[in-house]
CSV table of C-alpha atoms and ligand atoms in Angstrom, one decimal:
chain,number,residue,atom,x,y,z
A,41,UNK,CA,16.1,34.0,58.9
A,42,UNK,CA,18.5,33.8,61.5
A,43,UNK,CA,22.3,34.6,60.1
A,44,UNK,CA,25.6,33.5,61.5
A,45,UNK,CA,28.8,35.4,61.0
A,46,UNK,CA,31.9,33.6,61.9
A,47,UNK,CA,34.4,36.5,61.5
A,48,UNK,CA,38.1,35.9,61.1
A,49,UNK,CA,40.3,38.7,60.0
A,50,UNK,CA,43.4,37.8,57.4
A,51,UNK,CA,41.0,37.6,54.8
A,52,UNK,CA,40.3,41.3,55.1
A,53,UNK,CA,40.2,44.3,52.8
A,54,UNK,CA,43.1,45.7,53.0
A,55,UNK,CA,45.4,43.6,55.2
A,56,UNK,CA,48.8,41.5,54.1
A,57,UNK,CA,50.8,41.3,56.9
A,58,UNK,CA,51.1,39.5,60.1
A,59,UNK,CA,51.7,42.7,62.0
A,60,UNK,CA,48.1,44.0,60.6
A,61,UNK,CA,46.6,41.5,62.6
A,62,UNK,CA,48.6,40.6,65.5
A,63,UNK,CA,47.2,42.0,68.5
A,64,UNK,CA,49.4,44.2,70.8
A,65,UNK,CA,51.3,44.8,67.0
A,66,UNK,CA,51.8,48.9,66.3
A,67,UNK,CA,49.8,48.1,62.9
A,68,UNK,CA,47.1,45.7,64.4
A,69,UNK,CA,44.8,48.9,64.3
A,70,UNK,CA,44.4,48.6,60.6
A,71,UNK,CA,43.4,45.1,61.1
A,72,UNK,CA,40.7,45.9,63.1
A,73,UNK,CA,39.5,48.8,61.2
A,74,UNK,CA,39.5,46.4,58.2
A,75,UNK,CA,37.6,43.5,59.7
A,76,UNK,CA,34.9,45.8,61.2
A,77,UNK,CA,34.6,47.7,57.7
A,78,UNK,CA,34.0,44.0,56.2
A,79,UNK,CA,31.7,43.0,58.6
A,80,UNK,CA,29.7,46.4,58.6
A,81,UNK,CA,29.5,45.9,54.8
A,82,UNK,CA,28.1,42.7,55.2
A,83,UNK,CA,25.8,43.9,57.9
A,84,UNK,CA,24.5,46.5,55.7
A,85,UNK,CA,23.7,43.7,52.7
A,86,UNK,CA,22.2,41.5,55.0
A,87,UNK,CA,19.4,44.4,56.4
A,88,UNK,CA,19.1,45.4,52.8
A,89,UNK,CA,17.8,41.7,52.3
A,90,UNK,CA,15.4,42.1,55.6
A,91,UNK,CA,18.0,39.7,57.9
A,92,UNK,CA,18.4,41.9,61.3
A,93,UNK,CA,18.8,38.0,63.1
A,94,UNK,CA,22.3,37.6,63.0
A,95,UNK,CA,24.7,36.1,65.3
A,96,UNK,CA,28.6,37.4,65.0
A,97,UNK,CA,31.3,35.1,66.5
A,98,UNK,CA,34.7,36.4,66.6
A,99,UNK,CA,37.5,33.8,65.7
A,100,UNK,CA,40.7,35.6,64.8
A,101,UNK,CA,43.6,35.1,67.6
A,102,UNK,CA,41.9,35.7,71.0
A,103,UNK,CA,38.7,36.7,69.4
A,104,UNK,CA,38.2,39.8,70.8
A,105,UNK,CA,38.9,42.1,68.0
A,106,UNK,CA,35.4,43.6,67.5
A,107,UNK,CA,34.3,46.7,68.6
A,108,UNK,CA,30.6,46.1,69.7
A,109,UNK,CA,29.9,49.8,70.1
A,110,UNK,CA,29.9,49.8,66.4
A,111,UNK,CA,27.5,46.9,66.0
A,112,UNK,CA,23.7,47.7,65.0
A,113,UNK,CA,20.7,46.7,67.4
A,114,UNK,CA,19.6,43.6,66.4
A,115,UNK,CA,23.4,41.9,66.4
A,116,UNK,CA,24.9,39.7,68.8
A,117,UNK,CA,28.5,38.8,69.3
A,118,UNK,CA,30.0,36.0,71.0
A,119,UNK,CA,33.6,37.3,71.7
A,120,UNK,CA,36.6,36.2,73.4
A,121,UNK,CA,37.9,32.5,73.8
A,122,UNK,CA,38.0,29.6,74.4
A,123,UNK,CA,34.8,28.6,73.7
A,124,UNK,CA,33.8,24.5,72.7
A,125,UNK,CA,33.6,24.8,69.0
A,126,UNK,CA,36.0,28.3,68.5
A,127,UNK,CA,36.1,29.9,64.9
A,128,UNK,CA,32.0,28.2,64.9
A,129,UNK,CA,30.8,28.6,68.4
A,130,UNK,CA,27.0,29.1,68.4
A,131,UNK,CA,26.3,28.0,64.8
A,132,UNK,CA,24.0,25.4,65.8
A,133,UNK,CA,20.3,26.3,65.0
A,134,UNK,CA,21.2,29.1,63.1
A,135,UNK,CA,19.9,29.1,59.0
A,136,UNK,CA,22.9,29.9,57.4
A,137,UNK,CA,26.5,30.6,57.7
A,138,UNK,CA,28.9,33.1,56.8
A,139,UNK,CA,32.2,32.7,57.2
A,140,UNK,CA,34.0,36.2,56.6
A,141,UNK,CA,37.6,37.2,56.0
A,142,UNK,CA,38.5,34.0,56.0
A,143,UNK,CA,42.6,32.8,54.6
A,144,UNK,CA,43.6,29.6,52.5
A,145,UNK,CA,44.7,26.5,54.3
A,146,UNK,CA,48.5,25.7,55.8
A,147,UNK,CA,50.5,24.9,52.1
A,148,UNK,CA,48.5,27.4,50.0
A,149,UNK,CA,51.0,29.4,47.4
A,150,UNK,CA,49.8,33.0,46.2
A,151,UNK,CA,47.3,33.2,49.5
A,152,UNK,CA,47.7,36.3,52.2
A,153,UNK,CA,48.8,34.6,55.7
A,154,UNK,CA,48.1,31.1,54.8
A,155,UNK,CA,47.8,29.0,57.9
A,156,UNK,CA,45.7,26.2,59.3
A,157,UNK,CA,44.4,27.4,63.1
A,158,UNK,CA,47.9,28.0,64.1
A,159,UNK,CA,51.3,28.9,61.6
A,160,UNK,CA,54.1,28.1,64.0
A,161,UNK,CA,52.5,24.4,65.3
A,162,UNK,CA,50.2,22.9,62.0
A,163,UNK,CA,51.5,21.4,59.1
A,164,UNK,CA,48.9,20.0,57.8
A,165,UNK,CA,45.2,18.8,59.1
A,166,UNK,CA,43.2,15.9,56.8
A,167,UNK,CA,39.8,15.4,57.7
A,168,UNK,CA,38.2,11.9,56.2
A,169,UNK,CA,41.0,11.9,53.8
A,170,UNK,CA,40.5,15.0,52.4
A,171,UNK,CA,43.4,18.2,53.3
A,172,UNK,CA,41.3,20.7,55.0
A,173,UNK,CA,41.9,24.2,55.8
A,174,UNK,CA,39.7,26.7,58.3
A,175,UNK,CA,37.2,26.6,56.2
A,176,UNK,CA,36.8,22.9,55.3
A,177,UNK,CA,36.9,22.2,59.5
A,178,UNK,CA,34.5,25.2,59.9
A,179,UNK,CA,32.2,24.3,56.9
A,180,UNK,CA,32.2,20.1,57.8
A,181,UNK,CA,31.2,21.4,61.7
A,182,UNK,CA,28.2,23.3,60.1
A,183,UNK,CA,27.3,20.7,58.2
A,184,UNK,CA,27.3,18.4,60.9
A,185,UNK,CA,25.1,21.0,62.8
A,186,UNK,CA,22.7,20.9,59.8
A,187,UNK,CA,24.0,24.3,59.0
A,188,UNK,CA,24.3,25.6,55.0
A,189,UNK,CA,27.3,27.6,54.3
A,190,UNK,CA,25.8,30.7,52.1
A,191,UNK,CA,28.8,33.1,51.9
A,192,UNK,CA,33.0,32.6,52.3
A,193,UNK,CA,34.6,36.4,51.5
A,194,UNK,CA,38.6,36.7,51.7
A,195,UNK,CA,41.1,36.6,49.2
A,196,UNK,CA,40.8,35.0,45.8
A,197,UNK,CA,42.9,32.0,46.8
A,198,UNK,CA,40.6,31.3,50.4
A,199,UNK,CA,37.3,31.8,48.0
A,200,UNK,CA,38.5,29.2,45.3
A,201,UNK,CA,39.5,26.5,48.1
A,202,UNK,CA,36.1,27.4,49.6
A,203,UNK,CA,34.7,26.7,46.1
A,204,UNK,CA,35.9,23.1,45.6
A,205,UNK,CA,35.2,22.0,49.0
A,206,UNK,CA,31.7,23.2,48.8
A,207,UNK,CA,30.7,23.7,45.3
A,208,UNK,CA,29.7,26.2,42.9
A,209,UNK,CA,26.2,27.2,44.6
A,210,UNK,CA,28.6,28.8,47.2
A,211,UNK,CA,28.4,32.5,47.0
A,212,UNK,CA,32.1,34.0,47.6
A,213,UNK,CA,33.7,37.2,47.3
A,214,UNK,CA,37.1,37.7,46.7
A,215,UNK,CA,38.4,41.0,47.7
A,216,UNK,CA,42.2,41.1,47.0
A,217,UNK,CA,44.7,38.6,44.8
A,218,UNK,CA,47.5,37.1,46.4
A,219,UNK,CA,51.2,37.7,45.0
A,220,UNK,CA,52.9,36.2,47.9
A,221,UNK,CA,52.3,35.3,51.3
A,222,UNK,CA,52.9,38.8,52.7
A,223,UNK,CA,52.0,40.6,49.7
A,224,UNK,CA,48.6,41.1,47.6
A,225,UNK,CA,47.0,43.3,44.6
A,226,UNK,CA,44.4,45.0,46.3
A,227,UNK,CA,40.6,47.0,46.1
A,228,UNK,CA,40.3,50.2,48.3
A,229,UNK,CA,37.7,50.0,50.9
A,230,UNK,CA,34.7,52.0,49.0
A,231,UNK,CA,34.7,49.2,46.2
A,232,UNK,CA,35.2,45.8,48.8
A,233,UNK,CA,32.1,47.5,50.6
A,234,UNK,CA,29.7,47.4,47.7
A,235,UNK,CA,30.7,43.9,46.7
A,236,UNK,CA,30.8,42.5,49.9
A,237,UNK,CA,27.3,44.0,50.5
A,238,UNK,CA,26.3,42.5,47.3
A,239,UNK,CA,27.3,38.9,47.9
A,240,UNK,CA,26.0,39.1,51.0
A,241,UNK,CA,22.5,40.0,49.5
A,242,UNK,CA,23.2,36.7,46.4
A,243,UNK,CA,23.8,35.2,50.1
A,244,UNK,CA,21.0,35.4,51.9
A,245,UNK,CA,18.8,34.7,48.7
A,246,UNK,CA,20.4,31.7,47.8
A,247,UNK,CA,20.3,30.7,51.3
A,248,UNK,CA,15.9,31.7,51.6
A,249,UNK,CA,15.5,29.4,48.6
A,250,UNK,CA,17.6,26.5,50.2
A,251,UNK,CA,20.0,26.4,47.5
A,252,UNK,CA,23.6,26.8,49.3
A,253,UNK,CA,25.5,23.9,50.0
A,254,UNK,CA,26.0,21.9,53.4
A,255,UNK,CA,29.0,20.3,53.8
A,256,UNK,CA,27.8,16.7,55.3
A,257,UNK,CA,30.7,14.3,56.0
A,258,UNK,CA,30.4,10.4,57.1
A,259,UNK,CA,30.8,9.2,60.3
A,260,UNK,CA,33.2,7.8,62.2
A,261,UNK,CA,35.4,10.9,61.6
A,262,UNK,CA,38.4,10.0,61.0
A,263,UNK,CA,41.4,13.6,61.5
A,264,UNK,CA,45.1,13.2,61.1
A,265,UNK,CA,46.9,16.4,62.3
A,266,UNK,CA,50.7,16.9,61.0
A,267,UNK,CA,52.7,19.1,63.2
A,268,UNK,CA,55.8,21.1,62.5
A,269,UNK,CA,58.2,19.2,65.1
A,270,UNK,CA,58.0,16.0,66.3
A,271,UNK,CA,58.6,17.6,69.7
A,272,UNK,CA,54.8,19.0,69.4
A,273,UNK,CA,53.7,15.7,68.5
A,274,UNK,CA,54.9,14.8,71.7
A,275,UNK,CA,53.1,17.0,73.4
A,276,UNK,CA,50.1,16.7,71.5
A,277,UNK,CA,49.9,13.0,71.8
A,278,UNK,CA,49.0,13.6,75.4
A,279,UNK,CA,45.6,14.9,74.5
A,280,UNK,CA,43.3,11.7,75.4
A,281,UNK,CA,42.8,9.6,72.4
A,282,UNK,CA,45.5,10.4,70.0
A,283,UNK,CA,47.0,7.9,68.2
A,284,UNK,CA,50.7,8.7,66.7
A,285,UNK,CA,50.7,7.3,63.4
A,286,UNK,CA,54.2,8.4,63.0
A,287,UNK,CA,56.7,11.4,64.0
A,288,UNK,CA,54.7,14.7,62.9
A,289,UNK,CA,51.2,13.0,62.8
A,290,UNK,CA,48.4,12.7,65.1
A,291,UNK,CA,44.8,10.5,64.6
A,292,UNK,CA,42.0,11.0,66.3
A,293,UNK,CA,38.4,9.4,65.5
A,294,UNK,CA,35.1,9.3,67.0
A,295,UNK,CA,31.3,9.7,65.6
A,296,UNK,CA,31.1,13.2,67.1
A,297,UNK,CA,32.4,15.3,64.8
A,298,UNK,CA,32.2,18.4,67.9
A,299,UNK,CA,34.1,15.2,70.0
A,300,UNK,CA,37.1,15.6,67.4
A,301,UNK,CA,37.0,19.5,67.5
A,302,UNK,CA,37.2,20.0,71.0
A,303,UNK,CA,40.8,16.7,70.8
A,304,UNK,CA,42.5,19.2,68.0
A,305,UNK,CA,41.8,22.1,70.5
A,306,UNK,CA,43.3,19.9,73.3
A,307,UNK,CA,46.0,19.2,70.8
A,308,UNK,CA,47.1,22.8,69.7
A,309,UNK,CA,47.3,23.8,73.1
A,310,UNK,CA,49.5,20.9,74.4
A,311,UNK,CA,52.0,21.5,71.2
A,312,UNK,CA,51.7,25.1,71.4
A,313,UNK,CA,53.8,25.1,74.7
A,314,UNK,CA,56.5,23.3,72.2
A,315,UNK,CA,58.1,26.0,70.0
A,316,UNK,CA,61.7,24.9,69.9
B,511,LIG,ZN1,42.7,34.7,62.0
């Protein structure tokens, strides 16, 4: 069984702030140490469960966060950005997917760093008339792939939107509870390690029997993408193929579901010159 890992970091053990996980920050150390405890946790699960076939993608911020020096033989990491299909780059032929320290969509109350791609530009993304998160873009690109989801780990409020998007065959592994945006109730690194390793065995079981869920949407797929300021509207509606359906909001459809990833990346960037 080949495993993929697509590894964010806000969802971490440990981590509450934006500082713990902005690069160049005086705390984004912690961050680090925290994502690459998670994944080595997981890791550790996975060999327990005879899975040394895993593919790790990094997808937090520029995506070059992991350290590969710690990564055991048999591991491969796709790192740095940008790459076509970002936070799920290389997912495609893979068995399962694991999406790791993952955080609760743009809007979320009670969820650590909530955010959808990007906190200062997105207000809001709907995918086939359904408000989707990370995850839910990230789980539907899997799907479309032919790709299971097996495993979503992060805090309590990213595992239960995980859970109603994709069901309760979904193994998930909440590792701290959300008080606030910036604040959390949380489990020291010696416990998160033996329950992420855990899941991540419930994971890979689940996944062997073909029993976790795929997240298959219908074509045409149909995104609407609400922005912050109708100045990054502006700029966004420059990407080819947008559609303004009013101030904030973008549309975009195709029957490529890979097509309308790569327009919200176009997007992003063109409103992310737009701050004020
Ligand atoms: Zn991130």
């Amino acid at each position: 069984m080949k495993v993929y890992i697509s590894l964010d970091m806000e969802g971490a053990t440990g981590i509450v702030s934006p500082e713990q996980v902005r690069p160049g920050s005086q705390e984004y150390h912690f961050g680090r140490a925290m994502q690459a405890h998670d994944l080595k946790s997981v890791l550790e699960g996975l060999r327990e469960e005879g899975v040394t076939d895993v593919l790790v993608n990094d997808s937090h911020w520029h995506m070059t966060n992991l350290d590969i020096g710690g990564l055991p033989s048999g591991t491969r990491l796709i790192s740095g950005s940008p790459k076509p299909l970002s936070m799920v780059e290389g997912v495609g032929g893979c068995d399962a997917a694991f999406l790791l320290c993952t955080h609760a969509m743009a809007g979320t109350e009670k969820a650590v760093l909530d955010h959808t791609l990007s906190g200062t530009t997105v207000h809001d993304v709907v995918l086939n008339g359904r408000r989707v998160g990370e995850t839910g873009i990230n789980a539907a690109l899997c799907g479309f792939l032919g790709v299971p989801v097996a495993l979503v780990t992060g805090d309590l409020a990213a595992c239960w939107e995980a859970e109603s998007l994709l069901g309760a065959d979904l193994v998930t592994c909440g590792i701290k509870e959300g008080h606030g945006r910036h604040s959390a109730e949380l489990i020291p690194p010696v416990e998160t390690a033996s329950l992420l390793r855990e899941a991540a065995r419930q994971a890979v079981r689940k996944a062997a029997e073909d029993r976790s869920p795929r997240l298959v949407l219908d074509a045409p797929f149909v995104m609407d993408l609400t922005l912050h300021r109708t100045i990054q509207a502006d700029a966004a509606a420059f990407a080819p193929g947008s559609y303004r359906v009013n101030g904030r909001t973008l549309r975009y459809e195709s029957p490529d579901l890979l097509d309308v990833r790569r327009w919200l990346c176009a997007a992003l960037d063109l409103a992310g010159q737009e701050g004020f």
